[in-house]
Coordinates of C-alpha atoms in Angstrom, one line a residue:
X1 CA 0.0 0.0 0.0
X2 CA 3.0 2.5 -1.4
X3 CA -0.1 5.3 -0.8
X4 CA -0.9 4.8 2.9
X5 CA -1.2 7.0 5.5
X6 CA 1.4 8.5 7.4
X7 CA -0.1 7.5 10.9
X8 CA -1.2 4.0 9.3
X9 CA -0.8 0.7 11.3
X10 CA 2.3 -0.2 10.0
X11 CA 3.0 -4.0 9.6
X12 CA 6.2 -5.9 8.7
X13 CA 6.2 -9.2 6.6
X14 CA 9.8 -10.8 7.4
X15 CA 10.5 -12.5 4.5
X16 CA 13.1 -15.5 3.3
X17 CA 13.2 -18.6 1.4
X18 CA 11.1 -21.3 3.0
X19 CA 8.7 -19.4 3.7
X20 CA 4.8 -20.6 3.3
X21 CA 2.5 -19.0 0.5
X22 CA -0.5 -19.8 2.1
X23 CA 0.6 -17.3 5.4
X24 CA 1.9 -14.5 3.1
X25 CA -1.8 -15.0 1.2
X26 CA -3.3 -13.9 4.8
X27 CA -1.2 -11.9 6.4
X28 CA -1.5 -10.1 2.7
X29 CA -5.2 -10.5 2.8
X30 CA -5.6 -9.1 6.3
X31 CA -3.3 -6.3 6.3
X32 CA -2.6 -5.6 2.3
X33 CA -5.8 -4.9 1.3
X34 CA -7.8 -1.6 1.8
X35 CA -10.8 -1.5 3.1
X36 CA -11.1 2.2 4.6
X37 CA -13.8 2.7 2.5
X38 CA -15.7 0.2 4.9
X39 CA -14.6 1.5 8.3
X40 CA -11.6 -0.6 8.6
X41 CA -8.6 1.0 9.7
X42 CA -5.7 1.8 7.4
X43 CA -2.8 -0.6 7.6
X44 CA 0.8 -0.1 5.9
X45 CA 2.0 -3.4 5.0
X46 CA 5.6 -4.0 3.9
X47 CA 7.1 -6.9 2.7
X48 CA 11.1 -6.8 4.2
X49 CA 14.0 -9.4 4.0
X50 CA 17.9 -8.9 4.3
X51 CA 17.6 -7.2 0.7
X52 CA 15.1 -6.8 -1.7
X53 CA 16.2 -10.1 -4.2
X54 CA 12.9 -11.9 -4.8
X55 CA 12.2 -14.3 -2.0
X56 CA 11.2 -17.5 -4.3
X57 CA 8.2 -19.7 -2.7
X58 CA 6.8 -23.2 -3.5
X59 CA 5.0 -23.5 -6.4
X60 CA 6.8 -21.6 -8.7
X61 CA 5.5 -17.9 -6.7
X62 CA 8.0 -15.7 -5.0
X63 CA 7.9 -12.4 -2.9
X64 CA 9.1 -9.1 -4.1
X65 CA 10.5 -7.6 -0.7
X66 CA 9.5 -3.6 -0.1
X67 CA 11.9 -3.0 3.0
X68 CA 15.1 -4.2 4.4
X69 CA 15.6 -5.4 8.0
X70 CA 15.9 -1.9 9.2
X71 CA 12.4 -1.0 8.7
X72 CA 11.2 -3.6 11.8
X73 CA 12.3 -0.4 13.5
X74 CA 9.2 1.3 12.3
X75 CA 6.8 -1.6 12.5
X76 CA 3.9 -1.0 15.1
X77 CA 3.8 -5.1 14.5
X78 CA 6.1 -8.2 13.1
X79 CA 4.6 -11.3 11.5
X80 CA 6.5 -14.4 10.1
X81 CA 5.1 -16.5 8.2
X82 CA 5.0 -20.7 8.6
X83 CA 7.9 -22.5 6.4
X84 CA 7.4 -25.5 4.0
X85 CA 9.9 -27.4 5.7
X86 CA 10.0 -26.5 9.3
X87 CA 13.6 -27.2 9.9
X88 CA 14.5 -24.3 7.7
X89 CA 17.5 -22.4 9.3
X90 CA 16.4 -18.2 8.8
X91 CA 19.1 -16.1 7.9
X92 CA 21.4 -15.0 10.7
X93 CA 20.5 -11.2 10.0
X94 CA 16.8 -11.9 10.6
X95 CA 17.1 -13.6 13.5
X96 CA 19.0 -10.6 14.6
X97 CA 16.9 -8.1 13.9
X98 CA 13.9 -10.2 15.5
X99 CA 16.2 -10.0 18.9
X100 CA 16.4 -6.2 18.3
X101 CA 12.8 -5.5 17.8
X102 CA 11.4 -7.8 20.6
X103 CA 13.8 -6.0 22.5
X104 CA 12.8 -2.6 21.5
X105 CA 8.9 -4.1 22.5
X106 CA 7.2 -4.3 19.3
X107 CA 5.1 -7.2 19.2
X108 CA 5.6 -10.3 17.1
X109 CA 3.5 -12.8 15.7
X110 CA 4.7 -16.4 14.5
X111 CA 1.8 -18.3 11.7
X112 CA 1.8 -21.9 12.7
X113 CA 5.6 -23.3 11.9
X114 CA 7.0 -19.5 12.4
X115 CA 7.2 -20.6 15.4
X116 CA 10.2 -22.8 14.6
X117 CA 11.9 -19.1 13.2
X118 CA 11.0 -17.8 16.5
X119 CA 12.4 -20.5 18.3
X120 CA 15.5 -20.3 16.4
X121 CA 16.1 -16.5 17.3
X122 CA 15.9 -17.7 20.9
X123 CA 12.6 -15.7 21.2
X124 CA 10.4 -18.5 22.7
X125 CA 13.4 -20.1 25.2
X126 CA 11.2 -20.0 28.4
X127 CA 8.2 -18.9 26.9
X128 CA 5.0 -20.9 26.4
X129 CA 4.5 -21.5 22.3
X130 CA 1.9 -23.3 19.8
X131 CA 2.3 -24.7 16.6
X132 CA 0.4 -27.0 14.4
X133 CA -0.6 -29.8 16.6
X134 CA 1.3 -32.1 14.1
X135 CA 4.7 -30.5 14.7
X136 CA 4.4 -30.5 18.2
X137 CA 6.9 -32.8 19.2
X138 CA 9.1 -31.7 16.4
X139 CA 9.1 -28.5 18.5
X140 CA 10.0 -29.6 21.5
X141 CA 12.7 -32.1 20.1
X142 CA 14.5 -29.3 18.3
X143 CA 13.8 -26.5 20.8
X144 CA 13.2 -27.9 24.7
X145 CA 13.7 -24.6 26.4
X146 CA 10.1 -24.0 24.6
X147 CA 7.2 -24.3 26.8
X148 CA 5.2 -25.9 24.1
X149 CA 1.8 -25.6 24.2
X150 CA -0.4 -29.0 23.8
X151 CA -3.6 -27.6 22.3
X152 CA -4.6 -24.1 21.6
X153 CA -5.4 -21.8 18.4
X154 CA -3.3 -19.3 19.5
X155 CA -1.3 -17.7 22.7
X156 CA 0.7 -14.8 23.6
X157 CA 4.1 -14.7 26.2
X158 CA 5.9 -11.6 26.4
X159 CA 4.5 -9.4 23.7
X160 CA 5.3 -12.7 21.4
X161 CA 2.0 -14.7 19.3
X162 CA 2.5 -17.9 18.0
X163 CA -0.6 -19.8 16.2
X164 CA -1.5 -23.3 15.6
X165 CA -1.9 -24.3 11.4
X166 CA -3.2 -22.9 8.7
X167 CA -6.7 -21.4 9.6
X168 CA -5.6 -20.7 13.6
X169 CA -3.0 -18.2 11.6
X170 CA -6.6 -16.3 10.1
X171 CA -7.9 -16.2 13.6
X172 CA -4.5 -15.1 15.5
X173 CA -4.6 -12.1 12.8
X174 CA -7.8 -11.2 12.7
X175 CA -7.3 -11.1 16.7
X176 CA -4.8 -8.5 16.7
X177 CA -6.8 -6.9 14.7
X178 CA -9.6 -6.5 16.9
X179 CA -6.7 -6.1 19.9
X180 CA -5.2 -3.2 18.5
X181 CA -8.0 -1.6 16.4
X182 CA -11.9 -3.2 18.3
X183 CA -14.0 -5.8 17.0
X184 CA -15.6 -3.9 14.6
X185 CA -12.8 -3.4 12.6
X186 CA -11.9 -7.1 13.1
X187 CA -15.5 -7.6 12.2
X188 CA -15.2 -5.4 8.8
X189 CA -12.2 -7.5 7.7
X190 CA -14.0 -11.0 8.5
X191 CA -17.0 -10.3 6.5
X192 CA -14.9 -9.3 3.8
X193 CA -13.1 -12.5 3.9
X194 CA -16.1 -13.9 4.4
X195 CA -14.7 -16.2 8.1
X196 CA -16.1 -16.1 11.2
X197 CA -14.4 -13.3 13.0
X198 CA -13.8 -14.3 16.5
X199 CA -12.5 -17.9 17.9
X200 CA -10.7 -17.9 20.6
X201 CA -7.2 -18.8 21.6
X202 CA -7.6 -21.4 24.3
X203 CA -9.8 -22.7 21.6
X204 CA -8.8 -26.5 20.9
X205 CA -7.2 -27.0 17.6
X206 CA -8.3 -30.2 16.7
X207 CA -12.3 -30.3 16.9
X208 CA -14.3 -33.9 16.6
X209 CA -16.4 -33.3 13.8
X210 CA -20.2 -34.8 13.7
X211 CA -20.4 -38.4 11.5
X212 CA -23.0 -39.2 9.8
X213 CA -24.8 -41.1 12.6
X214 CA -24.5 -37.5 14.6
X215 CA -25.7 -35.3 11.7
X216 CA -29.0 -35.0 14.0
X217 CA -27.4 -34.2 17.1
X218 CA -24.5 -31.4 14.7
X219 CA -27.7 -29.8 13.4
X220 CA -29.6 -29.6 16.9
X221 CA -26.5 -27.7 18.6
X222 CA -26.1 -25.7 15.8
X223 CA -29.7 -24.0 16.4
X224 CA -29.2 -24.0 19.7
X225 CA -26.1 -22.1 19.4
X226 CA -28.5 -19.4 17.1
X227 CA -30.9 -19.6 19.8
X228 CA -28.3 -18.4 22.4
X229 CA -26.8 -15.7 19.7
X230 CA -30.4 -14.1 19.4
X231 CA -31.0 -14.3 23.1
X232 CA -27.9 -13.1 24.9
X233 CA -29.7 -10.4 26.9
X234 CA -31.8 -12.9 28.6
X235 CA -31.0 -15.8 31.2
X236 CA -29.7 -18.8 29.6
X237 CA -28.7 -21.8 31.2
X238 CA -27.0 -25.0 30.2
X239 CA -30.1 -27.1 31.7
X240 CA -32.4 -24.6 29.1
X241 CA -30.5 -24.9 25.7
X242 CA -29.5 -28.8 26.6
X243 CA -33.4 -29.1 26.8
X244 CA -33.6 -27.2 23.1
X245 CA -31.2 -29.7 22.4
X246 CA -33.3 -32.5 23.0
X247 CA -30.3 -33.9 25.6
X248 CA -29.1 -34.8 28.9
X249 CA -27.3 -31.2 30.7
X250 CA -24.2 -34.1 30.7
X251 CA -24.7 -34.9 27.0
X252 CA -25.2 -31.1 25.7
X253 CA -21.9 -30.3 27.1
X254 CA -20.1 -33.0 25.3
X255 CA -21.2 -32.9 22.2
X256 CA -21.2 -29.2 22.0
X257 CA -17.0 -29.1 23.4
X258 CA -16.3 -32.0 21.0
X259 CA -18.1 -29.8 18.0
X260 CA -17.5 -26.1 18.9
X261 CA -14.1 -27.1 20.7
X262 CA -14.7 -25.2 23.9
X263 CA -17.7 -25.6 27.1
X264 CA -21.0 -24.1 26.5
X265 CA -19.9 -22.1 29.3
X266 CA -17.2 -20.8 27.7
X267 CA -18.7 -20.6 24.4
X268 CA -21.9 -18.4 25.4
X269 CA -19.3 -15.8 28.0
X270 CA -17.4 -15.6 24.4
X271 CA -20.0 -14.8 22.6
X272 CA -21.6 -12.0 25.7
X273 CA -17.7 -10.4 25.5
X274 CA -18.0 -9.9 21.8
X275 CA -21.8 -8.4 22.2
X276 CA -20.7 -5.9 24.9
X277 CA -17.6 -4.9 22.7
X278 CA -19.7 -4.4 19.9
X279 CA -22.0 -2.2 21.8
X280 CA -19.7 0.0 23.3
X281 CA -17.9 0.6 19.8
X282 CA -21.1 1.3 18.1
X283 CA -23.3 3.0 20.6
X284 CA -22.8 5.2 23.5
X285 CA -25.5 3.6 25.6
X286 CA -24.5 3.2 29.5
X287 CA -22.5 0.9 31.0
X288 CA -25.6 -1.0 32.9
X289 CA -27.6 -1.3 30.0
X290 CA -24.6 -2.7 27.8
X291 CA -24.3 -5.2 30.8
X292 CA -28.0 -5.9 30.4
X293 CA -28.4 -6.6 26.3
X294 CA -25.2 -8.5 26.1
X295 CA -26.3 -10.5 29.3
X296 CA -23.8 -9.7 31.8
X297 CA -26.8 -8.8 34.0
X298 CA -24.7 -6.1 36.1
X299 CA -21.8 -3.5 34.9
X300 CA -20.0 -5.5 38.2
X301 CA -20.3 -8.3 36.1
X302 CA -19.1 -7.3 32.6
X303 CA -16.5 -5.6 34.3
X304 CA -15.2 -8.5 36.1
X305 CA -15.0 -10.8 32.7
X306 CA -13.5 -7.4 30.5
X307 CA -10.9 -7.5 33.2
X308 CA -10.3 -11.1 33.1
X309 CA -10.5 -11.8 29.8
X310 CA -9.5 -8.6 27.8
X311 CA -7.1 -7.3 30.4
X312 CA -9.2 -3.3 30.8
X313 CA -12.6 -2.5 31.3
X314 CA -15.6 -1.8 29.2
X315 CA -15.1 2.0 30.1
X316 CA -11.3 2.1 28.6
X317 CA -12.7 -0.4 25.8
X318 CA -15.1 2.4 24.8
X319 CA -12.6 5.1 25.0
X320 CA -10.0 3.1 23.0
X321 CA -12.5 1.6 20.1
X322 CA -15.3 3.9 20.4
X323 CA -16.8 4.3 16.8
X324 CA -20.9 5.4 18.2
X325 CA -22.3 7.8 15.4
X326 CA -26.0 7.0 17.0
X327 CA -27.8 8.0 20.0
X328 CA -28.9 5.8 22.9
X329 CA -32.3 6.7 21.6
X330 CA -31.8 5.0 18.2
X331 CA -29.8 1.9 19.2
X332 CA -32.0 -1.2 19.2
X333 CA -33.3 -2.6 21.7
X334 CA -31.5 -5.9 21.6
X335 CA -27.7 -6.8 20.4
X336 CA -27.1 -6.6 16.5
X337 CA -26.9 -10.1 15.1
X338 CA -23.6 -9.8 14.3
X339 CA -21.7 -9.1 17.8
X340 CA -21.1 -12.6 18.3
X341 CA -18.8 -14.3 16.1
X342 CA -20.5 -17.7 15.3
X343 CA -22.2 -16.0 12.5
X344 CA -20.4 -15.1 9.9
X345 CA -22.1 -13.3 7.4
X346 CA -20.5 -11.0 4.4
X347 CA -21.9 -8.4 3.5

């Protein structure tokens, strides 16, 4: 984007040969693509490497660098991409400047075997890491001082993100996304890429999906689960949508973890965070009725689960993310259909 603002997001792309097309094709399509037009925030993507030779890439495709090394200087964030063979030594002056710029505090983010790059740079020695849950043990064999992480979509240690494979690298992006900019603009850049925009980290990677002889049960949680998503201001409880479900309290909650990959618990306190962040970006209603249409039941409440699982509080959420062009008056009545991120829906 050789035209982007001056006070874009700016985003680095460390390049070198090994590196995966399929992560450059969504870090690309997150970051490199312009969607102010929409809302979404402007990004200023730059491809770097040691120099700016093409960085060649499986499949006959390579990747024209922008930038040299000493423009991770700049970067508001770093990203590296997974490798084709994981083993793949990076270049001794990248692994340099990754010291320098974790150093320096700019965050960095690892797609699914970047981690290995990571690793490599001495980044993650000490440091609790994910990777693709079939390179696991490759991880630990090659790099023990890593705390690796058994099953997750993505984590964060130290101002350092590493993701699980393939998809969980769409999800840790569109996450700092939504970190750094709210979920709405997260939200914007989901539709677009038409993906659900919000699974979260302790999400497991590897999800049991429905065969045939469940195909019943798969389609019974699934309307339970747009019960819940139309009916987060009211009372729900696991013995309620079970009963939608036509199951056992005990059943409900193991067929739903083994499809959705977290507890209906979990799963509907997700899904009342993302409703309350999408309320206080697009609406400047007050903090008890926020609490009451995204379910919280009190601002004590909503407040507690902010701090716990966002790290602030709805108030500095607000102040940070706030985007309301409409009055209390004029919001609806119940949360927009889209706050939750089950449901995704391009438009």
């Amino acid at each position: 984007m050789e035209n982007a603002a001056k006070n874009a997001y700016r985003v680095a792309l460390v390049a070198f040969p090994g590196i995966r097309a399929f992560d450059v094709s969504v870090i690309t399509e997150v970051w490199g693509t312009d969607r102010t037009d929409r809302g979404a925030p402007a990004f200023d993507l730059r491809r770097v490497a040691a120099d700016t030779t093409p960085v060649p890439m499986r499949g006959g495709m390579a990747l024209h660098p922008d930038r040299t090394l000493t423009w991770l200087s700049r970067a508001d964030l770093i990203l590296i991409p997974g490798l084709d063979d994981h083993l793949t030594p990076a270049p001794t002056p990248v692994l340099d400047a990754l010291r320098r710029a974790h150093a320096r505090g700019i965050p960095i983010a690892a797609l699914c075997g970047g981690a290995f790059t990571l690793a490599q740079a001495g980044l993650l020695d000490g440091r609790r890491a994910i990777t693709h849950w079939n390179l696991i043990d490759l991880l630990r064999a090659h790099h023990p001082q890593v705390t690796v992480v058994p099953d997750a979509l993505f984590i964060e240690d130290d101002n350092i993100w590493t993701a699980a494979g393939t998809a969980a690298g769409i999800d840790l992006c569109l996450h700092l996304v939504r970190r750094s900019h709210g979920a709405e603009a997260a939200a914007t850049i989901a539709r677009s890429m038409v993906t659900a925009p919000f699974r979260t980290g302790s999400q497991a990677q590897f999800i049991e999906h429905p065969t045939p002889r469940a195909d019943r049960d798969a389609d019974a949680l699934a309307a339970v689960r747009e019960h819940a998503l139309r009916r987060l201001h009211e009372p729900l409880t696991i013995t309620d949508l079970a009963a939608l479900a036509g199951m056992s309290p005990r059943s409900f909650a193991r067929h739903f973890t083994a499809e959705t990959g977290v507890s209906p618990l979990r799963w509907l306190l997700d899904q009342r965070i993302a409703a309350a962040q999408k309320l206080l970006e697009r609406t400047d209603l007050p903090m008890p009725e926020v609490a009451r249409r995204a379910g919280f039941g009190s601002e004590v409440t909503m407040r507690q689960h902010f701090a716990s699982r966002l790290a602030t509080s709805p108030r500095a959420y607000r102040a940070a993310f706030s985007t309301a062009s409409v009055s209390t008056a004029s919001a609806s009545d119940t949360p927009v259909s889209d706050t939750a991120g089950s449901n995704p829906i391009a438009r």
